Each structure stands twice: as structure tokens, then as C-alpha cells.
PDB file of C-alpha atoms in Angstrom:
ATOM      1  CA  MET A   1      37.611  83.773  -3.252  1.00  0.00           C
ATOM      2  CA  PRO A   2      40.470  85.128  -5.836  1.00  0.00           C
ATOM      3  CA  GLY A   3      44.337  83.232  -5.686  1.00  0.00           C
ATOM      4  CA  ARG A   4      42.681  80.053  -5.069  1.00  0.00           C
ATOM      5  CA  ALA A   5      42.684  79.197  -8.354  1.00  0.00           C
ATOM      6  CA  GLY A   6      46.684  79.677  -8.928  1.00  0.00           C
ATOM      7  CA  ARG A   7      47.914  77.924  -6.143  1.00  0.00           C
ATOM      8  CA  ASN A   8      45.938  74.769  -7.326  1.00  0.00           C
ATOM      9  CA  ARG A   9      47.215  75.362 -10.994  1.00  0.00           C
ATOM     10  CA  ASN A  10      50.777  74.622  -9.638  1.00  0.00           C
ATOM     11  CA  ARG A  11      49.441  71.500  -8.440  1.00  0.00           C
ATOM     12  CA  ASP A  12      47.259  70.383 -11.028  1.00  0.00           C
ATOM     13  CA  PRO A  13      48.839  67.070 -12.505  1.00  0.00           C
ATOM     14  CA  PHE A  14      48.990  68.817 -16.265  1.00  0.00           C
ATOM     15  CA  TYR A  15      50.783  71.668 -14.650  1.00  0.00           C
ATOM     16  CA  TYR A  16      52.659  69.856 -12.340  1.00  0.00           C
ATOM     17  CA  TRP A  17      54.334  67.652 -15.268  1.00  0.00           C
ATOM     18  CA  ASN A  18      55.175  70.371 -17.353  1.00  0.00           C
ATOM     19  CA  HIS A  19      56.353  73.054 -14.865  1.00  0.00           C
ATOM     20  CA  THR A  20      57.656  71.414 -11.966  1.00  0.00           C
ATOM     21  CA  ALA A  21      58.564  68.238 -12.659  1.00  0.00           C
ATOM     22  CA  HIS A  22      61.781  68.861 -14.149  1.00  0.00           C
ATOM     23  CA  THR A  23      63.083  70.512 -10.435  1.00  0.00           C
ATOM     24  CA  LYS A  24      62.429  67.893  -8.715  1.00  0.00           C
ATOM     25  CA  PRO A  25      65.173  65.219  -8.135  1.00  0.00           C
ATOM     26  CA  GLU A  26      63.022  62.026  -7.719  1.00  0.00           C
ATOM     27  CA  ALA A  27      61.069  62.878 -10.745  1.00  0.00           C
ATOM     28  CA  GLN A  28      64.747  63.312 -12.589  1.00  0.00           C
ATOM     29  CA  GLU A  29      65.685  59.967 -11.431  1.00  0.00           C
ATOM     30  CA  LEU A  30      62.279  58.289 -12.374  1.00  0.00           C
ATOM     31  CA  ALA A  31      61.888  59.848 -15.712  1.00  0.00           C
ATOM     32  CA  ALA A  32      65.634  58.527 -16.536  1.00  0.00           C
ATOM     33  CA  GLU A  33      64.835  55.307 -14.982  1.00  0.00           C
ATOM     34  CA  LEU A  34      61.733  55.064 -17.465  1.00  0.00           C
ATOM     35  CA  ALA A  35      63.272  57.083 -20.258  1.00  0.00           C
ATOM     36  CA  LEU A  36      60.869  59.313 -20.340  1.00  0.00           C
ATOM     37  CA  GLU A  37      61.228  63.361 -21.414  1.00  0.00           C
ATOM     38  CA  ILE A  38      60.141  65.613 -18.834  1.00  0.00           C
ATOM     39  CA  PRO A  39      59.092  69.295 -20.304  1.00  0.00           C
ATOM     40  CA  ALA A  40      61.367  71.870 -18.995  1.00  0.00           C
ATOM     41  CA  GLY A  41      58.821  74.629 -18.282  1.00  0.00           C
ATOM     42  CA  ALA A  42      59.453  77.381 -20.610  1.00  0.00           C
ATOM     43  CA  GLN A  43      61.274  75.058 -22.724  1.00  0.00           C
ATOM     44  CA  MET A  44      58.229  72.928 -22.348  1.00  0.00           C
ATOM     45  CA  THR A  45      58.138  69.910 -25.150  1.00  0.00           C
ATOM     46  CA  THR A  46      55.359  70.000 -28.086  1.00  0.00           C
ATOM     47  CA  GLY A  47      53.036  67.242 -28.574  1.00  0.00           C
ATOM     48  CA  PHE A  48      51.966  64.598 -26.824  1.00  0.00           C
ATOM     49  CA  LYS A  49      54.866  64.360 -24.422  1.00  0.00           C
ATOM     50  CA  SER A  50      53.443  67.561 -22.871  1.00  0.00           C
ATOM     51  CA  GLY A  51      50.176  65.855 -22.051  1.00  0.00           C
ATOM     52  CA  ILE A  52      49.756  63.709 -18.801  1.00  0.00           C
ATOM     53  CA  VAL A  53      48.788  60.550 -20.966  1.00  0.00           C
ATOM     54  CA  TYR A  54      52.497  59.781 -21.556  1.00  0.00           C
ATOM     55  CA  PRO A  55      53.976  59.775 -18.575  1.00  0.00           C
ATOM     56  CA  ILE A  56      50.883  57.738 -17.105  1.00  0.00           C
ATOM     57  CA  ARG A  57      50.815  55.750 -19.885  1.00  0.00           C
ATOM     58  CA  ARG A  58      55.142  54.971 -19.502  1.00  0.00           C
ATOM     59  CA  LEU A  59      54.332  54.012 -15.790  1.00  0.00           C
ATOM     60  CA  ILE A  60      51.738  51.541 -16.591  1.00  0.00           C
ATOM     61  CA  VAL A  61      53.735  49.870 -19.462  1.00  0.00           C
ATOM     62  CA  THR A  62      56.485  49.134 -17.242  1.00  0.00           C
ATOM     63  CA  GLY A  63      54.353  48.370 -14.128  1.00  0.00           C
ATOM     64  CA  THR A  64      55.177  51.166 -11.875  1.00  0.00           C
ATOM     65  CA  ASP A  65      51.992  52.570 -11.698  1.00  0.00           C
ATOM     66  CA  THR A  66      51.863  53.240  -7.814  1.00  0.00           C
ATOM     67  CA  PRO A  67      50.497  55.989  -5.898  1.00  0.00           C
ATOM     68  CA  THR A  68      54.100  57.270  -5.217  1.00  0.00           C
ATOM     69  CA  ASN A  69      55.449  56.864  -8.573  1.00  0.00           C
ATOM     70  CA  TYR A  70      52.319  58.812  -9.705  1.00  0.00           C
ATOM     71  CA  THR A  71      52.849  61.648  -6.954  1.00  0.00           C
ATOM     72  CA  THR A  72      56.340  62.000  -7.955  1.00  0.00           C
ATOM     73  CA  LEU A  73      55.317  62.507 -11.920  1.00  0.00           C
ATOM     74  CA  LEU A  74      52.370  64.562 -11.570  1.00  0.00           C
ATOM     75  CA  GLY A  75      52.159  65.993  -8.185  1.00  0.00           C
ATOM     76  CA  PRO A  76      49.857  65.918  -4.841  1.00  0.00           C
ATOM     77  CA  LEU A  77      46.265  65.558  -6.926  1.00  0.00           C
ATOM     78  CA  TRP A  78      47.057  63.468  -9.863  1.00  0.00           C
ATOM     79  CA  GLU A  79      44.517  60.991  -7.862  1.00  0.00           C
ATOM     80  CA  SER A  80      41.742  63.709  -7.741  1.00  0.00           C
ATOM     81  CA  LYS A  81      42.373  65.164 -11.346  1.00  0.00           C
ATOM     82  CA  ALA A  82      43.868  61.782 -13.154  1.00  0.00           C
ATOM     83  CA  ALA A  83      41.766  59.092 -11.806  1.00  0.00           C
ATOM     84  CA  LYS A  84      39.954  58.520 -14.582  1.00  0.00           C
ATOM     85  CA  THR A  85      42.149  58.645 -17.329  1.00  0.00           C
ATOM     86  CA  ILE A  86      44.815  56.467 -15.119  1.00  0.00           C
ATOM     87  CA  LYS A  87      41.421  53.388 -15.521  1.00  0.00           C
ATOM     88  CA  GLN A  88      41.006  54.024 -19.275  1.00  0.00           C
ATOM     89  CA  ILE A  89      44.832  53.593 -20.411  1.00  0.00           C
ATOM     90  CA  ARG A  90      44.976  50.943 -18.121  1.00  0.00           C
ATOM     91  CA  ILE A  91      42.261  49.187 -20.025  1.00  0.00           C
ATOM     92  CA  GLU A  92      44.166  50.046 -23.593  1.00  0.00           C
ATOM     93  CA  VAL A  93      47.332  48.556 -22.525  1.00  0.00           C
ATOM     94  CA  LEU A  94      45.809  45.694 -21.767  1.00  0.00           C
ATOM     95  CA  LEU A  95      43.725  45.162 -24.296  1.00  0.00           C
ATOM     96  CA  CYS A  96      47.416  44.939 -26.071  1.00  0.00           C
ATOM     97  CA  PRO A  97      46.201  46.651 -29.150  1.00  0.00           C
ATOM     98  CA  PRO A  98      47.156  44.821 -32.961  1.00  0.00           C
ATOM     99  CA  PRO A  99      48.996  45.942 -35.373  1.00  0.00           C
ATOM    100  CA  GLY A 100      47.179  47.515 -37.686  1.00  0.00           C
ATOM    101  CA  SER A 101      44.550  49.259 -35.239  1.00  0.00           C
ATOM    102  CA  PRO A 102      44.664  52.885 -34.439  1.00  0.00           C
ATOM    103  CA  ALA A 103      45.583  52.022 -30.976  1.00  0.00           C
ATOM    104  CA  HIS A 104      48.304  50.392 -31.913  1.00  0.00           C
ATOM    105  CA  VAL A 105      49.531  52.957 -33.854  1.00  0.00           C
ATOM    106  CA  VAL A 106      49.083  55.706 -30.788  1.00  0.00           C
ATOM    107  CA  SER A 107      50.758  53.182 -28.465  1.00  0.00           C
ATOM    108  CA  GLU A 108      53.878  53.176 -30.774  1.00  0.00           C
ATOM    109  CA  GLN A 109      54.710  56.275 -30.257  1.00  0.00           C
ATOM    110  CA  LEU A 110      54.021  56.719 -26.644  1.00  0.00           C
ATOM    111  CA  ASP A 111      55.571  53.917 -25.312  1.00  0.00           C
ATOM    112  CA  ALA A 112      58.638  54.409 -27.845  1.00  0.00           C
ATOM    113  CA  GLY A 113      61.573  53.617 -25.718  1.00  0.00           C
ATOM    114  CA  ALA A 114      60.159  52.336 -22.798  1.00  0.00           C
ATOM    115  CA  PRO A 115      62.692  50.382 -20.859  1.00  0.00           C
ATOM    116  CA  ARG A 116      60.503  47.101 -20.591  1.00  0.00           C
ATOM    117  CA  TRP A 117      56.829  46.152 -21.286  1.00  0.00           C
ATOM    118  CA  THR A 118      55.701  44.758 -17.654  1.00  0.00           C
ATOM    119  CA  PRO A 119      52.535  45.943 -17.042  1.00  0.00           C
ATOM    120  CA  ARG A 120      50.564  44.606 -13.560  1.00  0.00           C
ATOM    121  CA  GLY A 121      47.826  42.243 -14.329  1.00  0.00           C
ATOM    122  CA  PRO A 122      44.271  43.408 -14.402  1.00  0.00           C
ATOM    123  CA  ASN A 123      42.296  43.919 -11.390  1.00  0.00           C
ATOM    124  CA  THR A 124      38.742  42.879 -10.755  1.00  0.00           C
ATOM    125  CA  GLU A 125      37.060  45.789 -11.564  1.00  0.00           C
ATOM    126  CA  GLU A 126      39.455  45.685 -15.202  1.00  0.00           C
ATOM    127  CA  GLU A 127      38.798  41.948 -16.046  1.00  0.00           C
ATOM    128  CA  ALA A 128      34.891  43.013 -15.950  1.00  0.00           C
ATOM    129  CA  LYS A 129      36.107  45.866 -18.038  1.00  0.00           C
ATOM    130  CA  LEU A 130      38.091  43.553 -20.240  1.00  0.00           C
ATOM    131  CA  SER A 131      35.074  41.203 -20.781  1.00  0.00           C
ATOM    132  CA  GLU A 132      33.083  44.007 -21.935  1.00  0.00           C
ATOM    133  CA  ALA A 133      35.263  45.073 -24.697  1.00  0.00           C
ATOM    134  CA  HIS A 134      36.298  41.450 -25.585  1.00  0.00           C
ATOM    135  CA  ASP A 135      32.214  41.053 -25.948  1.00  0.00           C
ATOM    136  CA  MET A 136      32.415  44.114 -28.275  1.00  0.00           C
ATOM    137  CA  GLU A 137      34.922  42.770 -30.254  1.00  0.00           C
ATOM    138  CA  GLN A 138      32.843  39.946 -31.041  1.00  0.00           C
ATOM    139  CA  ARG A 139      29.878  42.332 -31.906  1.00  0.00           C
ATOM    140  CA  LEU A 140      31.584  43.915 -34.227  1.00  0.00           C
ATOM    141  CA  ASN A 141      33.324  40.853 -36.065  1.00  0.00           C
ATOM    142  CA  THR A 142      29.748  39.557 -36.259  1.00  0.00           C
ATOM    143  CA  GLN A 143      28.258  42.883 -37.585  1.00  0.00           C
ATOM    144  CA  MET A 144      31.429  43.327 -40.162  1.00  0.00           C
ATOM    145  CA  GLY A 145      31.176  39.997 -41.433  1.00  0.00           C
ATOM    146  CA  GLU A 146      34.038  38.885 -43.938  1.00  0.00           C
ATOM    147  CA  ARG A 147      34.200  41.913 -45.865  1.00  0.00           C
ATOM    148  CA  SER A 148      37.700  42.824 -46.458  1.00  0.00           C
ATOM    149  CA  GLY A 149      39.728  45.724 -45.414  1.00  0.00           C
ATOM    150  CA  GLY A 150      38.671  45.772 -41.555  1.00  0.00           C
ATOM    151  CA  ASP A 151      37.303  49.237 -42.040  1.00  0.00           C
ATOM    152  CA  VAL A 152      34.873  50.021 -39.402  1.00  0.00           C
ATOM    153  CA  LYS A 153      32.202  51.991 -41.349  1.00  0.00           C
ATOM    154  CA  THR A 154      29.641  54.411 -39.930  1.00  0.00           C
ATOM    155  CA  SER A 155      27.116  51.584 -40.667  1.00  0.00           C
ATOM    156  CA  ASP A 156      28.855  48.957 -38.554  1.00  0.00           C
ATOM    157  CA  ILE A 157      28.759  51.347 -35.322  1.00  0.00           C
ATOM    158  CA  LYS A 158      24.859  52.301 -35.996  1.00  0.00           C
ATOM    159  CA  GLU A 159      23.541  48.732 -36.474  1.00  0.00           C
ATOM    160  CA  ILE A 160      25.438  47.822 -33.355  1.00  0.00           C
ATOM    161  CA  LEU A 161      24.026  50.705 -31.202  1.00  0.00           C
ATOM    162  CA  MET A 162      20.671  50.428 -32.523  1.00  0.00           C
ATOM    163  CA  GLY A 163      21.124  46.629 -31.436  1.00  0.00           C
ATOM    164  CA  MET A 164      21.613  47.711 -27.479  1.00  0.00           C
ATOM    165  CA  GLY A 165      18.506  49.424 -27.289  1.00  0.00           C
ATOM    166  CA  GLY A 166      17.555  51.829 -24.667  1.00  0.00           C
ATOM    167  CA  ASP A 167      20.684  51.055 -23.083  1.00  0.00           C
ATOM    168  CA  TRP A 168      23.350  52.090 -25.820  1.00  0.00           C
ATOM    169  CA  THR A 169      25.092  54.678 -23.543  1.00  0.00           C
ATOM    170  CA  LYS A 170      26.333  52.733 -21.253  1.00  0.00           C
ATOM    171  CA  ASN A 171      28.127  50.287 -23.878  1.00  0.00           C
ATOM    172  CA  LEU A 172      30.209  53.291 -25.694  1.00  0.00           C
ATOM    173  CA  GLY A 173      33.368  52.779 -23.837  1.00  0.00           C
ATOM    174  CA  SER A 174      33.456  49.331 -24.666  1.00  0.00           C
ATOM    175  CA  LEU A 175      32.150  49.703 -28.314  1.00  0.00           C
ATOM    176  CA  GLN A 176      34.611  52.633 -28.710  1.00  0.00           C
ATOM    177  CA  ALA A 177      37.737  50.321 -27.408  1.00  0.00           C
ATOM    178  CA  ALA A 178      36.609  47.766 -29.338  1.00  0.00           C
ATOM    179  CA  VAL A 179      36.798  49.784 -33.015  1.00  0.00           C
ATOM    180  CA  ASN A 180      40.186  51.079 -31.934  1.00  0.00           C
ATOM    181  CA  ASN A 181      41.722  47.857 -30.991  1.00  0.00           C
ATOM    182  CA  LYS A 182      40.146  46.243 -34.511  1.00  0.00           C
ATOM    183  CA  ASP A 183      43.136  45.902 -37.045  1.00  0.00           C
ATOM    184  CA  GLN A 184      42.013  48.272 -39.990  1.00  0.00           C
ATOM    185  CA  GLY A 185      45.350  48.418 -41.691  1.00  0.00           C
ATOM    186  CA  VAL A 186      46.187  51.432 -40.004  1.00  0.00           C
ATOM    187  CA  GLY A 187      49.813  52.602 -40.479  1.00  0.00           C
ATOM    188  CA  ARG A 188      50.722  50.064 -43.020  1.00  0.00           C
TER     189      ARG A 188
END
């Protein structure tokens, strides 16, 4: 079925954000309200502003992450193509990473210029994910002990994974969140 990929590509969230959103008045208006720089097709922004994490995160941190707003900035296929990314970013935002953590350094860039920090509170599923991440932070802190510097070492990760037994793969997301949210002196 030749030609099908091209039609869907035009509606893919990444393509839509980079090549279509700037042509839509409602997207321009929403972007202006959220202080987002929309890439403009051939003059596409390079770097993180051309990725879909940038508009998704801005919608989340401002509490304007509604289906209508996702459609406005990412097009009609946002839900089927970006739902996993949205869930992951919601958890990252709700964990509110401390200064010195890798996640904080990234969030400073992505959130620069945001008009407000008012993310919606977590739903039941997100509460469970946050609890898992906090539990994993405790495990990581226990593993690291009083070691100064805060650097998470490969041996720390290995010990934690080995302590999880055969079920370790289900906890990788929580472990990654714990490592990324740990103050390791990054950016200082």
C-alpha cells in the first residue's frame, strides 16, 4: 500500500510539531500563552525545542495538559504515538527533581520561560508510580550510605538490581527515576 506512510507521517506528533503547528492559529495562540517556540518547518529549530518532549513538558508543568491542547500542538495522532512519553514526563515533573540532580539540569532547560509552575496533581496510577520511585530513592540512599559527593556508581546500581532477584526488570523505571532525581552535584 504505497503512499500510506506519507499521509500518516504528516499527522505524526513529531512531524506535526515541527512542520504543521506553526501554520495553525490556535497552535500559535497556545504556544504564545505557554511561551513555547514552535519550530517553523524549513527553519526548524534545532536541539531540544524540535522534540516533542518540549511542548509536552510545557503543557504538563503549566497544568494545561488536556487532550485538546495536545491535539493543538501535536496533531490528531498524539494519543496513540505519545501517550507513553506523556506518562513518563508527568512522573518526572511530579517528582520535582532537586538542584544537583541530572533531572533538574534537564528540567531547567525545558522549563525556561514557562509562565507558571502549576502541574495537575497525580491521579491514582501516578501516585503508585511516585510511591515506587520514592521507595527506590530510599533503597538507593541506603545502598550509598554516607558516601560524600553523591555520585551514583555502577556498583550501587548493580547491588540494587541484584537485591531485586528475578523481578528486577519491572523496577528499572523506578530505579532510573531515583538515579535521575538524586542530588549528585550536577550543574554546580
